[in-house]
Coordinates of C-alpha atoms in Angstrom, one line a residue:
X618 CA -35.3 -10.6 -30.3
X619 CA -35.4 -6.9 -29.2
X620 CA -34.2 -8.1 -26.1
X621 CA -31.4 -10.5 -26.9
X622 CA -30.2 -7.6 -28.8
X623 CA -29.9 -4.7 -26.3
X624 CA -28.5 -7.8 -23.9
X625 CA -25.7 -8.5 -26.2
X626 CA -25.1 -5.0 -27.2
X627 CA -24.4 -4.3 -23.9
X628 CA -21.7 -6.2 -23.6
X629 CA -20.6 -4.7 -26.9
X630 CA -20.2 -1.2 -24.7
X631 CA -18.6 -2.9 -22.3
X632 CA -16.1 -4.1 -24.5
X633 CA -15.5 -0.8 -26.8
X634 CA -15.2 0.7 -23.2
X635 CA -12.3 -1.4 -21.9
X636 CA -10.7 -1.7 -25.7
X637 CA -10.5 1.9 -25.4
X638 CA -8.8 1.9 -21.4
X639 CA -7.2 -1.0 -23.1
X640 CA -5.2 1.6 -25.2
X641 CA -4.5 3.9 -22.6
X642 CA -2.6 1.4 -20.3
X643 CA -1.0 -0.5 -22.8
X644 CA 0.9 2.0 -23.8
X645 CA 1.6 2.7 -20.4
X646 CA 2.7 -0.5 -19.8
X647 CA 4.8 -0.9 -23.3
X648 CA 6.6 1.9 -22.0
X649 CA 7.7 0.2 -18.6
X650 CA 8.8 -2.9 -20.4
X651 CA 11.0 -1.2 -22.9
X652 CA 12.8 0.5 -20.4
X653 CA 13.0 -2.9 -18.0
X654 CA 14.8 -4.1 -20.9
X655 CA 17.9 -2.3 -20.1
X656 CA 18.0 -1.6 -16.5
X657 CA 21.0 -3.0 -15.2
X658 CA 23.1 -2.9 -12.1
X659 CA 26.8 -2.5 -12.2
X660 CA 28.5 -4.8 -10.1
X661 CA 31.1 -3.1 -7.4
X662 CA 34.1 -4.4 -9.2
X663 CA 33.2 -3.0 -12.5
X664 CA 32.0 0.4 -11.3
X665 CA 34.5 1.0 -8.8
X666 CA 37.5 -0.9 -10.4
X667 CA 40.2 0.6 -12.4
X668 CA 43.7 0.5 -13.7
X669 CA 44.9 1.5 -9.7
X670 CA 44.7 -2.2 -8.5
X671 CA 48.0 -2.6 -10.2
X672 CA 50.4 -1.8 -8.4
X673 CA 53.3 1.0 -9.3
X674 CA 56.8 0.5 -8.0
X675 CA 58.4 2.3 -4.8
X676 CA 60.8 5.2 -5.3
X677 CA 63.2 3.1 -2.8
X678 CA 62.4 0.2 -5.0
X679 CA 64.7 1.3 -7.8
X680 CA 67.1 2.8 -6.6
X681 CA 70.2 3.1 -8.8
X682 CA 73.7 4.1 -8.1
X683 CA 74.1 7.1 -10.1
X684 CA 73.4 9.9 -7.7
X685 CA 71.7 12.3 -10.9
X686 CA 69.6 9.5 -11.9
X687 CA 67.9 8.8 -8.1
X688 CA 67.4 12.7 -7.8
X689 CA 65.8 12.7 -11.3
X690 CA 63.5 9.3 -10.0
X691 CA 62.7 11.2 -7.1
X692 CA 61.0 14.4 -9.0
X693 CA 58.9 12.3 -11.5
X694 CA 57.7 10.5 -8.0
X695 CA 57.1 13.9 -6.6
X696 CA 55.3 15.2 -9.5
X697 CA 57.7 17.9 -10.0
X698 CA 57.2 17.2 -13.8
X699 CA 59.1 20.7 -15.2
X700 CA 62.0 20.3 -13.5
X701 CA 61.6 15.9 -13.6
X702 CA 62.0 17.2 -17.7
X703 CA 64.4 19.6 -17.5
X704 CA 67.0 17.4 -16.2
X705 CA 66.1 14.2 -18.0
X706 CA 66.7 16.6 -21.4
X707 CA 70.1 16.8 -20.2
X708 CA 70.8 13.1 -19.2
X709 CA 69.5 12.2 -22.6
X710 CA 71.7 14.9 -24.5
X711 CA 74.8 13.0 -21.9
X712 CA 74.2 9.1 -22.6
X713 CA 70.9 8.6 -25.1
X714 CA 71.0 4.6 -23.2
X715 CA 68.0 2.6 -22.0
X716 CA 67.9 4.3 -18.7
X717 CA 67.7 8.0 -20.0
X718 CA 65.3 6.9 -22.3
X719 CA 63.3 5.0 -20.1
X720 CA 63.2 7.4 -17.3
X721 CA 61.4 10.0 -20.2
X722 CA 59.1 7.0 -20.4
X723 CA 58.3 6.6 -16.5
X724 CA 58.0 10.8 -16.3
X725 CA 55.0 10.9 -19.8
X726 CA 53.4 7.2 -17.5
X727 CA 53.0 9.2 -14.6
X728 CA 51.9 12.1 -17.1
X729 CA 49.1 9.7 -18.2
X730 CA 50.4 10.5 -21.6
X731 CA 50.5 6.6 -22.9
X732 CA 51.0 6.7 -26.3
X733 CA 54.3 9.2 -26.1
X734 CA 55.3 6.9 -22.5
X735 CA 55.3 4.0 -25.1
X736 CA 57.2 5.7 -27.5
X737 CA 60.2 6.2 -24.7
X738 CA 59.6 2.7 -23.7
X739 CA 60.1 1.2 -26.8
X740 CA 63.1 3.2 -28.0
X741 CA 64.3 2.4 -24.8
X742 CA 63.9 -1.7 -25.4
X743 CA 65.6 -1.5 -28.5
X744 CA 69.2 -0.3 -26.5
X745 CA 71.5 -2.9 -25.1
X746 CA 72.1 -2.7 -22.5
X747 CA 68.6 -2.7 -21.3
X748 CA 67.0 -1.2 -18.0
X749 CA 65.2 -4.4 -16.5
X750 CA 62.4 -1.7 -14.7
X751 CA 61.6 -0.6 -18.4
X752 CA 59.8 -3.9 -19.0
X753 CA 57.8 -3.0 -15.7
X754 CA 56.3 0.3 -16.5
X755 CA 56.0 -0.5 -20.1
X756 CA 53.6 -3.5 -18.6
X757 CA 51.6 -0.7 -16.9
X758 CA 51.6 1.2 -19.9
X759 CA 50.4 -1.4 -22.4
X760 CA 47.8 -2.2 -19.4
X761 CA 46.5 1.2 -19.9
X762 CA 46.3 1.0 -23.6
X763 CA 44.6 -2.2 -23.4
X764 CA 47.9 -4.3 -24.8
X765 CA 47.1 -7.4 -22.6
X766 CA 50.0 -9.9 -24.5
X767 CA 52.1 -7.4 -25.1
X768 CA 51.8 -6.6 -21.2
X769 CA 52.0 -10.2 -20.0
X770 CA 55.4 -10.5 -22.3
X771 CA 56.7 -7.4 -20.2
X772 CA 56.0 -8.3 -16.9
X773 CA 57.7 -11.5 -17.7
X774 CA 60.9 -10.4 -19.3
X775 CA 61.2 -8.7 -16.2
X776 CA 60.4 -11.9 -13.5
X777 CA 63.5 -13.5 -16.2
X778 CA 65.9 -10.4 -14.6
X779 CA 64.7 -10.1 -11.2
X780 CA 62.5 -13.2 -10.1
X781 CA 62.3 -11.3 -7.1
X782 CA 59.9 -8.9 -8.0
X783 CA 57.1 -8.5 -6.0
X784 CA 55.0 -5.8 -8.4
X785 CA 55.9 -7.4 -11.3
X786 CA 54.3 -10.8 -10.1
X787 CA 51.5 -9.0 -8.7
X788 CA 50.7 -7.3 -12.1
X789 CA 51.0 -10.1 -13.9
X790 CA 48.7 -12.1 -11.4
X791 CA 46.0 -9.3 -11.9
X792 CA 46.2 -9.4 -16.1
X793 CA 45.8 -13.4 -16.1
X794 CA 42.8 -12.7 -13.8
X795 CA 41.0 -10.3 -16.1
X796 CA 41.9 -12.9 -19.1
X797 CA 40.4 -15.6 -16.9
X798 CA 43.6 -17.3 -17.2
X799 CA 43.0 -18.3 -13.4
X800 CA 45.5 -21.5 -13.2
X801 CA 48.3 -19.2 -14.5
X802 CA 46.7 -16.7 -12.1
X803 CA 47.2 -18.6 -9.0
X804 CA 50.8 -19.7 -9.6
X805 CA 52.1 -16.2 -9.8
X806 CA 50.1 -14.7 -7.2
X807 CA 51.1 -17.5 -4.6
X808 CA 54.9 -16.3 -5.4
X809 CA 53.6 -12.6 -4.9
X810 CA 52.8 -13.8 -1.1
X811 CA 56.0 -14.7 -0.7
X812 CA 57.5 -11.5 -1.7
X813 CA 56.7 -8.9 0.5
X814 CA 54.8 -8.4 3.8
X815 CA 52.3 -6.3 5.5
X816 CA 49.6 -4.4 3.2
X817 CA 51.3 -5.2 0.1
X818 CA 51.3 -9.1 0.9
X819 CA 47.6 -8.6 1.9
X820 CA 46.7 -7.6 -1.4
X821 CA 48.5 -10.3 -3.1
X822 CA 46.4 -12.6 -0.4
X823 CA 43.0 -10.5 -2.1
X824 CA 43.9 -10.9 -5.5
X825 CA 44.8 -15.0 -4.7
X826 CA 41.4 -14.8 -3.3
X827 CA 40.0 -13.7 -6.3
X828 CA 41.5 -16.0 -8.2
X829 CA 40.1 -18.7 -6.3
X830 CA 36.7 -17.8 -6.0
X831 CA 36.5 -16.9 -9.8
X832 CA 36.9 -21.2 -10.6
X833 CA 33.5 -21.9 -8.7
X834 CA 32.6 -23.1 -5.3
X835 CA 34.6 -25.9 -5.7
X836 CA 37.0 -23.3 -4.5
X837 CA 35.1 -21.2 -2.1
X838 CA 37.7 -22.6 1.0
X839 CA 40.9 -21.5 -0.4
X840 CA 39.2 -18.0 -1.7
X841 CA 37.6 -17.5 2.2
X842 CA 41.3 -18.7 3.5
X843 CA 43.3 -16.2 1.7
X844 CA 40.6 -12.7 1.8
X845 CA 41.3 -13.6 5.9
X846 CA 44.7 -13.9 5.3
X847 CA 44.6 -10.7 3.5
X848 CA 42.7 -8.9 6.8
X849 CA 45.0 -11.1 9.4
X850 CA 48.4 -8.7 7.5
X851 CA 46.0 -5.5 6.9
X852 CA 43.1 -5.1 9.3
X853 CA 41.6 -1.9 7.8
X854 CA 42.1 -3.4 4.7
X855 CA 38.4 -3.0 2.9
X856 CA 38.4 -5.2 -0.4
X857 CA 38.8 -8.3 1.5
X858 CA 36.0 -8.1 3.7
X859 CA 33.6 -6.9 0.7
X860 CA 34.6 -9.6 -0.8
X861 CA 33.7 -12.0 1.9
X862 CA 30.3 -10.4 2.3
X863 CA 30.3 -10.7 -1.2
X864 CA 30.8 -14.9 -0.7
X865 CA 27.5 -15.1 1.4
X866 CA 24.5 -17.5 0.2
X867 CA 21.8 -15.7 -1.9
X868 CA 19.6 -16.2 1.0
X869 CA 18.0 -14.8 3.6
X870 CA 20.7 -15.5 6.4
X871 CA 23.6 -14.9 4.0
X872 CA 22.4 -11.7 3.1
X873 CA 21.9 -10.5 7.0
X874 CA 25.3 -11.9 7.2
X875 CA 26.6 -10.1 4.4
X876 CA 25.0 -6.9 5.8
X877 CA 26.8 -7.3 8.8
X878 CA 30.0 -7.5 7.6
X879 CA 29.7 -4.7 5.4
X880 CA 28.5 -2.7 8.4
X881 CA 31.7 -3.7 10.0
X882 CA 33.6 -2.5 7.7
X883 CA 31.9 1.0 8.1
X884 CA 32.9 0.7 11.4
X885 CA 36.9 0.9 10.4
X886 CA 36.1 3.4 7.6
X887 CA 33.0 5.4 8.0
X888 CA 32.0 6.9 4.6
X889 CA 34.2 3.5 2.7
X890 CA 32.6 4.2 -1.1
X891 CA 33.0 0.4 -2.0
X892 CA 31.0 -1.0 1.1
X893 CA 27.8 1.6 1.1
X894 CA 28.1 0.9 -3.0
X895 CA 27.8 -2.5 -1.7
X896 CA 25.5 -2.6 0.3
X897 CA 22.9 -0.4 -1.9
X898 CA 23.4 -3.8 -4.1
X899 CA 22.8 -6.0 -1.4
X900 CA 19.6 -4.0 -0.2
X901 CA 18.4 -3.5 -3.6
X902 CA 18.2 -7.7 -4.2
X903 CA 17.1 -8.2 -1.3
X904 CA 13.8 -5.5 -2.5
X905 CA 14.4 -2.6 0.4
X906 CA 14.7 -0.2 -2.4
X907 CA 13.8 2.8 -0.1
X908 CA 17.0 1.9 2.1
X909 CA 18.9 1.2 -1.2
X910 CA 17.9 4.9 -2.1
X911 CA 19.0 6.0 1.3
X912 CA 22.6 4.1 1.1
X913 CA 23.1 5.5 -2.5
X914 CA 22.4 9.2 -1.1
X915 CA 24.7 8.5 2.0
X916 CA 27.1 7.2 -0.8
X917 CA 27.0 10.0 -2.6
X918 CA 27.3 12.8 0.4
X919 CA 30.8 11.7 1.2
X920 CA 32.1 10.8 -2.9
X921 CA 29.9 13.0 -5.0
X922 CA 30.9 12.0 -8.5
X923 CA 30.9 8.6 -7.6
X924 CA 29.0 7.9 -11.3
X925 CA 27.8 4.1 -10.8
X926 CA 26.1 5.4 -7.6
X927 CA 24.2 7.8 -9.3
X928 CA 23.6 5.8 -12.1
X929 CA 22.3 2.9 -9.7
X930 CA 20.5 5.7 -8.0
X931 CA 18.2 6.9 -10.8
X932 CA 17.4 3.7 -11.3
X933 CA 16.1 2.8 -8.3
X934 CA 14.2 6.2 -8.5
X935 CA 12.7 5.5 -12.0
X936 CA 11.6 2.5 -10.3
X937 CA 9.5 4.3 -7.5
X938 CA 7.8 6.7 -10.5
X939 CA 9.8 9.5 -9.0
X940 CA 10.6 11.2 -12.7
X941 CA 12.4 14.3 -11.8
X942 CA 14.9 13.2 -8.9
X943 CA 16.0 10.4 -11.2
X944 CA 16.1 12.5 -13.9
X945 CA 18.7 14.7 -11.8
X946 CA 20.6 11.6 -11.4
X947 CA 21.2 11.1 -15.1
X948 CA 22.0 14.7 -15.3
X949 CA 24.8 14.2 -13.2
X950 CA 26.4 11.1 -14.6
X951 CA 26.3 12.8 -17.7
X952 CA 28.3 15.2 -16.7
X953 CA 30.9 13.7 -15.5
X954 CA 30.5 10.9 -18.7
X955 CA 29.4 12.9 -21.6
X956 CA 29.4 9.0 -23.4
X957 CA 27.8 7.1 -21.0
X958 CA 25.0 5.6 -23.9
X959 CA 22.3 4.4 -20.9
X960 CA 22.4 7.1 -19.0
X961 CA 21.3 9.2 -21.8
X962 CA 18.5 6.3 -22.3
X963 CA 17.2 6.2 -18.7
X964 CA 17.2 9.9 -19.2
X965 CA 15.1 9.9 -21.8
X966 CA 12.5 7.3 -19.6
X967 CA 12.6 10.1 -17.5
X968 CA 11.5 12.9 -19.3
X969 CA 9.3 10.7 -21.7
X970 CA 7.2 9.8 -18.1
X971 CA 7.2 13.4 -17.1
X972 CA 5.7 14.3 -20.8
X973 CA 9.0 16.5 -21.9
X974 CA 8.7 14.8 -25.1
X975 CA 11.4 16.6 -27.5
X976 CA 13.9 16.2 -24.8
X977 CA 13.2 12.7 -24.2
X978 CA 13.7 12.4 -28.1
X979 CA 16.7 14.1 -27.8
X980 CA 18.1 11.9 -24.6
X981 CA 17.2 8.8 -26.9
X982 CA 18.6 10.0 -30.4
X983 CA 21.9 10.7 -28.6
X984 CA 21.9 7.2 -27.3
X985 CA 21.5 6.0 -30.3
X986 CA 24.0 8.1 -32.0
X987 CA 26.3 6.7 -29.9
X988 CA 25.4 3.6 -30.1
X989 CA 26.2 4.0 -34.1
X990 CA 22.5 3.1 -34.8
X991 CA 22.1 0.0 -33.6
X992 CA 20.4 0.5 -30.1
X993 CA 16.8 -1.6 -30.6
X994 CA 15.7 -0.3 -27.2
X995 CA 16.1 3.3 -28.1
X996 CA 14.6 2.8 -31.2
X997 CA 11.1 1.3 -29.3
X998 CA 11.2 3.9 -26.5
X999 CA 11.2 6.7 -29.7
X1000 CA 8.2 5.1 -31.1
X1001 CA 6.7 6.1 -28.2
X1002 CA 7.5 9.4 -27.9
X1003 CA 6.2 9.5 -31.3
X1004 CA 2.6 7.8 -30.6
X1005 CA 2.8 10.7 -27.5
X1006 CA 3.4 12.8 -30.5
X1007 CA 0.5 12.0 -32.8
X1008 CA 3.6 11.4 -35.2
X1009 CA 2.5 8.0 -36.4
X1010 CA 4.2 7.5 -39.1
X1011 CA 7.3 8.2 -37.7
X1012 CA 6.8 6.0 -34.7
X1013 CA 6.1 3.1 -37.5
X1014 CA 9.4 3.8 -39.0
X1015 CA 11.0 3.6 -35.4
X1016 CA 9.3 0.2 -34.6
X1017 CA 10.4 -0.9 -38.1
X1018 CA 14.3 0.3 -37.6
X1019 CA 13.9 -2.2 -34.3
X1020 CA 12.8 -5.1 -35.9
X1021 CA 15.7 -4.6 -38.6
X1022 CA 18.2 -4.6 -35.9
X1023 CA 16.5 -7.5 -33.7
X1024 CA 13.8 -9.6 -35.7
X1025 CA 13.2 -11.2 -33.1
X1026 CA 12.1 -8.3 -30.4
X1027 CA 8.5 -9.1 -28.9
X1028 CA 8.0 -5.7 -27.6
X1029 CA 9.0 -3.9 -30.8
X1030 CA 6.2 -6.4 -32.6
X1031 CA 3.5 -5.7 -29.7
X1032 CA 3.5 -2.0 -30.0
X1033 CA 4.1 -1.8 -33.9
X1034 CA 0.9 -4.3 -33.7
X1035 CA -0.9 -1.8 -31.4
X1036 CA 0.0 0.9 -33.6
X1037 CA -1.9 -0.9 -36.7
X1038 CA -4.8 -1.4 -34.0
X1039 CA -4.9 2.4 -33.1
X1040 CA -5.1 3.0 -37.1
X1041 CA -8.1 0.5 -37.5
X1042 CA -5.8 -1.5 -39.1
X1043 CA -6.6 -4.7 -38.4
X1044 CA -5.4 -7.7 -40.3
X1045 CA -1.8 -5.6 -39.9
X1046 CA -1.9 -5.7 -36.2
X1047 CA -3.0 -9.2 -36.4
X1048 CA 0.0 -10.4 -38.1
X1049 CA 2.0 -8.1 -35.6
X1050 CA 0.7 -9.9 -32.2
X1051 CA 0.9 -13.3 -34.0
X1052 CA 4.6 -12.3 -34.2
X1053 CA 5.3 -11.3 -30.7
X1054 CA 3.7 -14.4 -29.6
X1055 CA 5.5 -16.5 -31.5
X1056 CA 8.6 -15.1 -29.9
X1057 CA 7.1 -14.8 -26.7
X1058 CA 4.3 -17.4 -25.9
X1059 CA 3.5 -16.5 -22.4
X1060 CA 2.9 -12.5 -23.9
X1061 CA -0.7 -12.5 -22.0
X1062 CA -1.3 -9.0 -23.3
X1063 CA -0.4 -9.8 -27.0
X1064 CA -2.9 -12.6 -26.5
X1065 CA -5.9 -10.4 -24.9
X1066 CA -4.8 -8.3 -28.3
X1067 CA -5.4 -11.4 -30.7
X1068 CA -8.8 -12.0 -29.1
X1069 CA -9.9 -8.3 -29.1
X1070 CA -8.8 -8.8 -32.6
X1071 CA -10.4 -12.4 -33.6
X1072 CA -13.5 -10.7 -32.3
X1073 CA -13.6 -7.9 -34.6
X1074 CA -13.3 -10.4 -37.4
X1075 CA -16.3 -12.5 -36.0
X1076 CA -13.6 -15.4 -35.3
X1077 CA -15.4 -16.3 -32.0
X1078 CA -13.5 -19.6 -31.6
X1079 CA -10.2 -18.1 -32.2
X1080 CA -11.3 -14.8 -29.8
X1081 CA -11.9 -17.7 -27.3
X1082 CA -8.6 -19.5 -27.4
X1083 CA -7.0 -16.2 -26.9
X1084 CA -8.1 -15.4 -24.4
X1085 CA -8.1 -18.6 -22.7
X1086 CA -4.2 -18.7 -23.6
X1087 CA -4.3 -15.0 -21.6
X1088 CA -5.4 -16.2 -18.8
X1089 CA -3.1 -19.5 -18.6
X1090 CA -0.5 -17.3 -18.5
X1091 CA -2.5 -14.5 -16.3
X1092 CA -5.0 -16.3 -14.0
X1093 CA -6.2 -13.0 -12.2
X1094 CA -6.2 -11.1 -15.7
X1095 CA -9.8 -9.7 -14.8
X1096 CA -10.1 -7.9 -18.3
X1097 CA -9.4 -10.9 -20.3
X1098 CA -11.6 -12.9 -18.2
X1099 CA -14.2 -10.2 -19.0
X1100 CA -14.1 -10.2 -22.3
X1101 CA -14.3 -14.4 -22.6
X1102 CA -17.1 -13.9 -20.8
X1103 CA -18.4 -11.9 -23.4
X1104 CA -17.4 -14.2 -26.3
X1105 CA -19.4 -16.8 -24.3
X1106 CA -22.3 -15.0 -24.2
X1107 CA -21.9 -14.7 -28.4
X1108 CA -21.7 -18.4 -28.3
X1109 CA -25.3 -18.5 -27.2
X1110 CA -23.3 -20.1 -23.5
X1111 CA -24.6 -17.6 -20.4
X1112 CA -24.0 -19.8 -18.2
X1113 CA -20.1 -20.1 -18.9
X1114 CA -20.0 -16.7 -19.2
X1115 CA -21.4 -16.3 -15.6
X1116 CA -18.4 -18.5 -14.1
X1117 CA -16.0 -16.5 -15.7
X1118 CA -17.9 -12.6 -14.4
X1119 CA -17.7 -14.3 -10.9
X1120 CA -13.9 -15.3 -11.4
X1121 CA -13.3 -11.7 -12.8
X1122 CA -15.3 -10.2 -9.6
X1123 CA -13.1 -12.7 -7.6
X1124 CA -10.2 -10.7 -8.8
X1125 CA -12.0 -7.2 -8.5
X1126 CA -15.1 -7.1 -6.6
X1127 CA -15.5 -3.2 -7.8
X1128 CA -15.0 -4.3 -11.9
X1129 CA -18.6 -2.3 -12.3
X1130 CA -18.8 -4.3 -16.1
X1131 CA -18.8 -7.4 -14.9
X1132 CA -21.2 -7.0 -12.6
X1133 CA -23.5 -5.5 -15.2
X1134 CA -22.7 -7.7 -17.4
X1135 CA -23.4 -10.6 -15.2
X1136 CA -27.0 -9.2 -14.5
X1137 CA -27.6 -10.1 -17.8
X1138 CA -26.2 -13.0 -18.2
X1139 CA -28.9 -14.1 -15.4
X1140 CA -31.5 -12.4 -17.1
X1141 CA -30.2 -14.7 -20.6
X1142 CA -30.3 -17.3 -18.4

């Protein structure tokens, strides 16, 4: 009897032993997953897109034949805005018409002043005569202000005067895009081809492209056909052939293919921010993240505040554990976008991992002020800071704010249940790993939790299920394996428990517990 006991105790050890390494690296882990949750990459045509695709009209393009009115066209177009005002003050004060009044509206456009450019614009509409160009840059300006219909109606009215014009089309072509309108799309943008010639006709080729290859591969022909058209009229023209490198199979060879294009391009435009942005993404899928790193720094020598670079930059660096040059990264984006919500929550991975605790607090509390509260993730990741903390009650509340926003939230349940298990809390964390596994079945370490749990509660049966889920899901999961073996042995079954020490030491030949344990599941034997 004496011996049976100190042969099982043993074990016992074992197991306090690895419940309390258990601790230390699940929070670890917990940690990693919560911020996996929002790691994302921004595509090139979200990070490096803006309102500039649109086009703006040519100072010859509108030429009128009032000799004051061209000279007044040609200082808004030169920037000269004090004297561009000066002299459009006086045309109002002469004629108060459409044209006066829109020519106030192109000069507050080109100001970026929006709100007082539609103003102009408007009060310009409403005069009869109208100007036909005031429907054109009051399309760029409701573009700007995020009026989509009222945009499409401009560019329009405009086509109705002058069916001619090329911008108009080519505007219009780029709004039904973004509305996924692409039928529409590829009507208008065919007529833009027709309308002018050398760069400008390339880009209308692009954006036909785009149109194309947005419907599927049903499509992929007519997309490739027109991004070559749109090289054959503009050579050094870039967005074309990122696009085609783009258009490559998610494969091997597609992605060497891709690679090579993009290095072409380099070739016309050494330094081209769009193409080394690309092909950081390209090497980042295909998992070179040490050249990804090197493309984003290249990136970043020759455009500086290029911000999706060194957003995509810290993340790559987070990845590779290296805390402080990612947090730098962050730094910067932050600084050049004060409301950039992620940034401040990578940030606060960042400094969480190098133990700067009340600034990782900070980095995640600002995230989730800008996120008006309802930011799960940041909510977790300031539990942890909390646990780091000793603040447990706090960190409880956090778990508890996450699971209000997002029930269902495996990771928020898993730590809030490993929180209750810290505490001693046990029939608490219990119904706390039930719940992340209901959400998640394939959560091996939620299940190694419900066996370590089970186990406590002398619920041997259910301690072995567990753990024999665990391993389903984790095959080479040494400690689970470990610890069956140990519930084996409780069963009064050393030999069992013997097959699964050798699978663990399979795994790990250096586990030192399994082998001691195994000696005496011989010695049972």
């Amino acid at each position: 009897m004496n011996r049976a006991f100190r042969e099982s105790f043993v074990p016992i050890l074992g197991f306090l032993g690895l419940l309390f390494l258990l601790l230390l690296y699940v929070r670890y882990q917990v940690g990693l997953e919560a911020g996996e949750v929002t790691v994302i990459t921004i595509q090139a045509s979200s990070a490096q897109r803006a309102d500039d695709d649109y086009f703006d009209e040519r100072p010859n393009g509108i030429l009128e034949a009032d000799k004051q009115v061209n000279e007044i066209i040609d200082l808004i177009f030169e920037r000269k805005w004090q004297q561009a005002e000066l002299r459009l003050k006086q045309l109002v004060k002469q004629r108060n018409d459409a044209l006066s009044l829109s020519l106030f509206g192109m000069l507050r456009y080109k100001q970026q002043r929006h709100a007082e450019a539609l103003d102009f614009l408007d009060r310009a509409a409403s005069k009869s005569p109208a100007w036909p160009n005031l429907f054109f840059y009051r399309g760029l300006v409701n573009s700007q202000l995020g009026n989509v219909n009222e945009a499409l109606d401009d560019y329009r009215r405009l086509i109705e005067f002058n069916s001619n014009h090329f911008e108009a089309h080519y505007n219009l072509g780029l709004l039904l895009i973004r509305q996924h309108k692409l039928d529409d799309a590829v009507d208008v943008l065919e007529r833009a081809t027709t309308l002018a010639g050398g760069a400008r006709r390339a880009r209308a080729h692009y954006q036909l492209g785009r149109a194309w290859m947005e419907q599927g591969d049903a499509f992929k022909e007519k997309a490739v056909e027109n991004f070559n058209r749109a090289i054959r009229y503009a050579p050094t023209y870039i967005d074309p052939r990122i696009a085609l490198a783009k258009m490559e199979p998610d494969n091997e060879e597609g992605r060497e293919a891709a690679r090579e294009q993009l290095l072409s391009i380099l070739e016309l435009d050494a330094g081209n921010p769009s193409t080394l942005f690309a092909l950081a993404q390209l090497e980042t899928e295909s998992g070179d993240i040490s050249a990804a790193i090197n493309r984003y720094r290249e990136l970043l020598q020759f455009s500086p505040e290029h911000t999706a670079g060194q957003y995509n930059l810290g993340l790559l660096l987070l990845k590779k554990k290296r805390w402080r040059e990612a947090r730098e990264q962050f730094d910067k984006v932050i600084e050049f976008e004060p409301g950039n919500i992620t940034a401040f929550f990578n940030r606060g991975r960042a400094n969480y991992r190098l133990k700067e605790y009340q600034s990782a607090l900070a980095d995640y509390q600002r995230a989730l002020a800008l996120e008006k509260g309802k930011y799960p993730e940041a909510l977790l990741n300031m539990g942890l800071v909390y646990v780091a903390l000793k603040d447990f009650d706090a960190a409880k509340k956090s778990y508890q704010q996450a699971l209000k926003l997002r029930e269902d939230y495996p990771s928020a349940w898993y730590n809030l249940g490993m929180l209750h298990l810290r505490q001693d809390q046990t029939d608490e964390a219990l119904d706390a790993f039930k719940q992340a596994v209901r959400i998640r079945e394939d959560y091996a370490r939620a299940w190694f939790n419900l066996g370590l749990l089970y186990s406590r509660k002398d619920q041997n049966d259910e301690s072995i299920a567990a753990y024999e889920t665990a391993l389903k899901i984790e095959p080479n999961y040494a400690k689970a394996r470990l610890n069956l073996a140990v519930r084996w042995v409780y069963k009064g079954e050393p030999q069992k428990a013997i097959e699964h020490y050798r699978k663990a030491l399979e795994v790990d030949d250096t586990y030192s517990t399994a082998w001691y344990n195994l000696g005496l599941a011989y010695i049972e034997v």
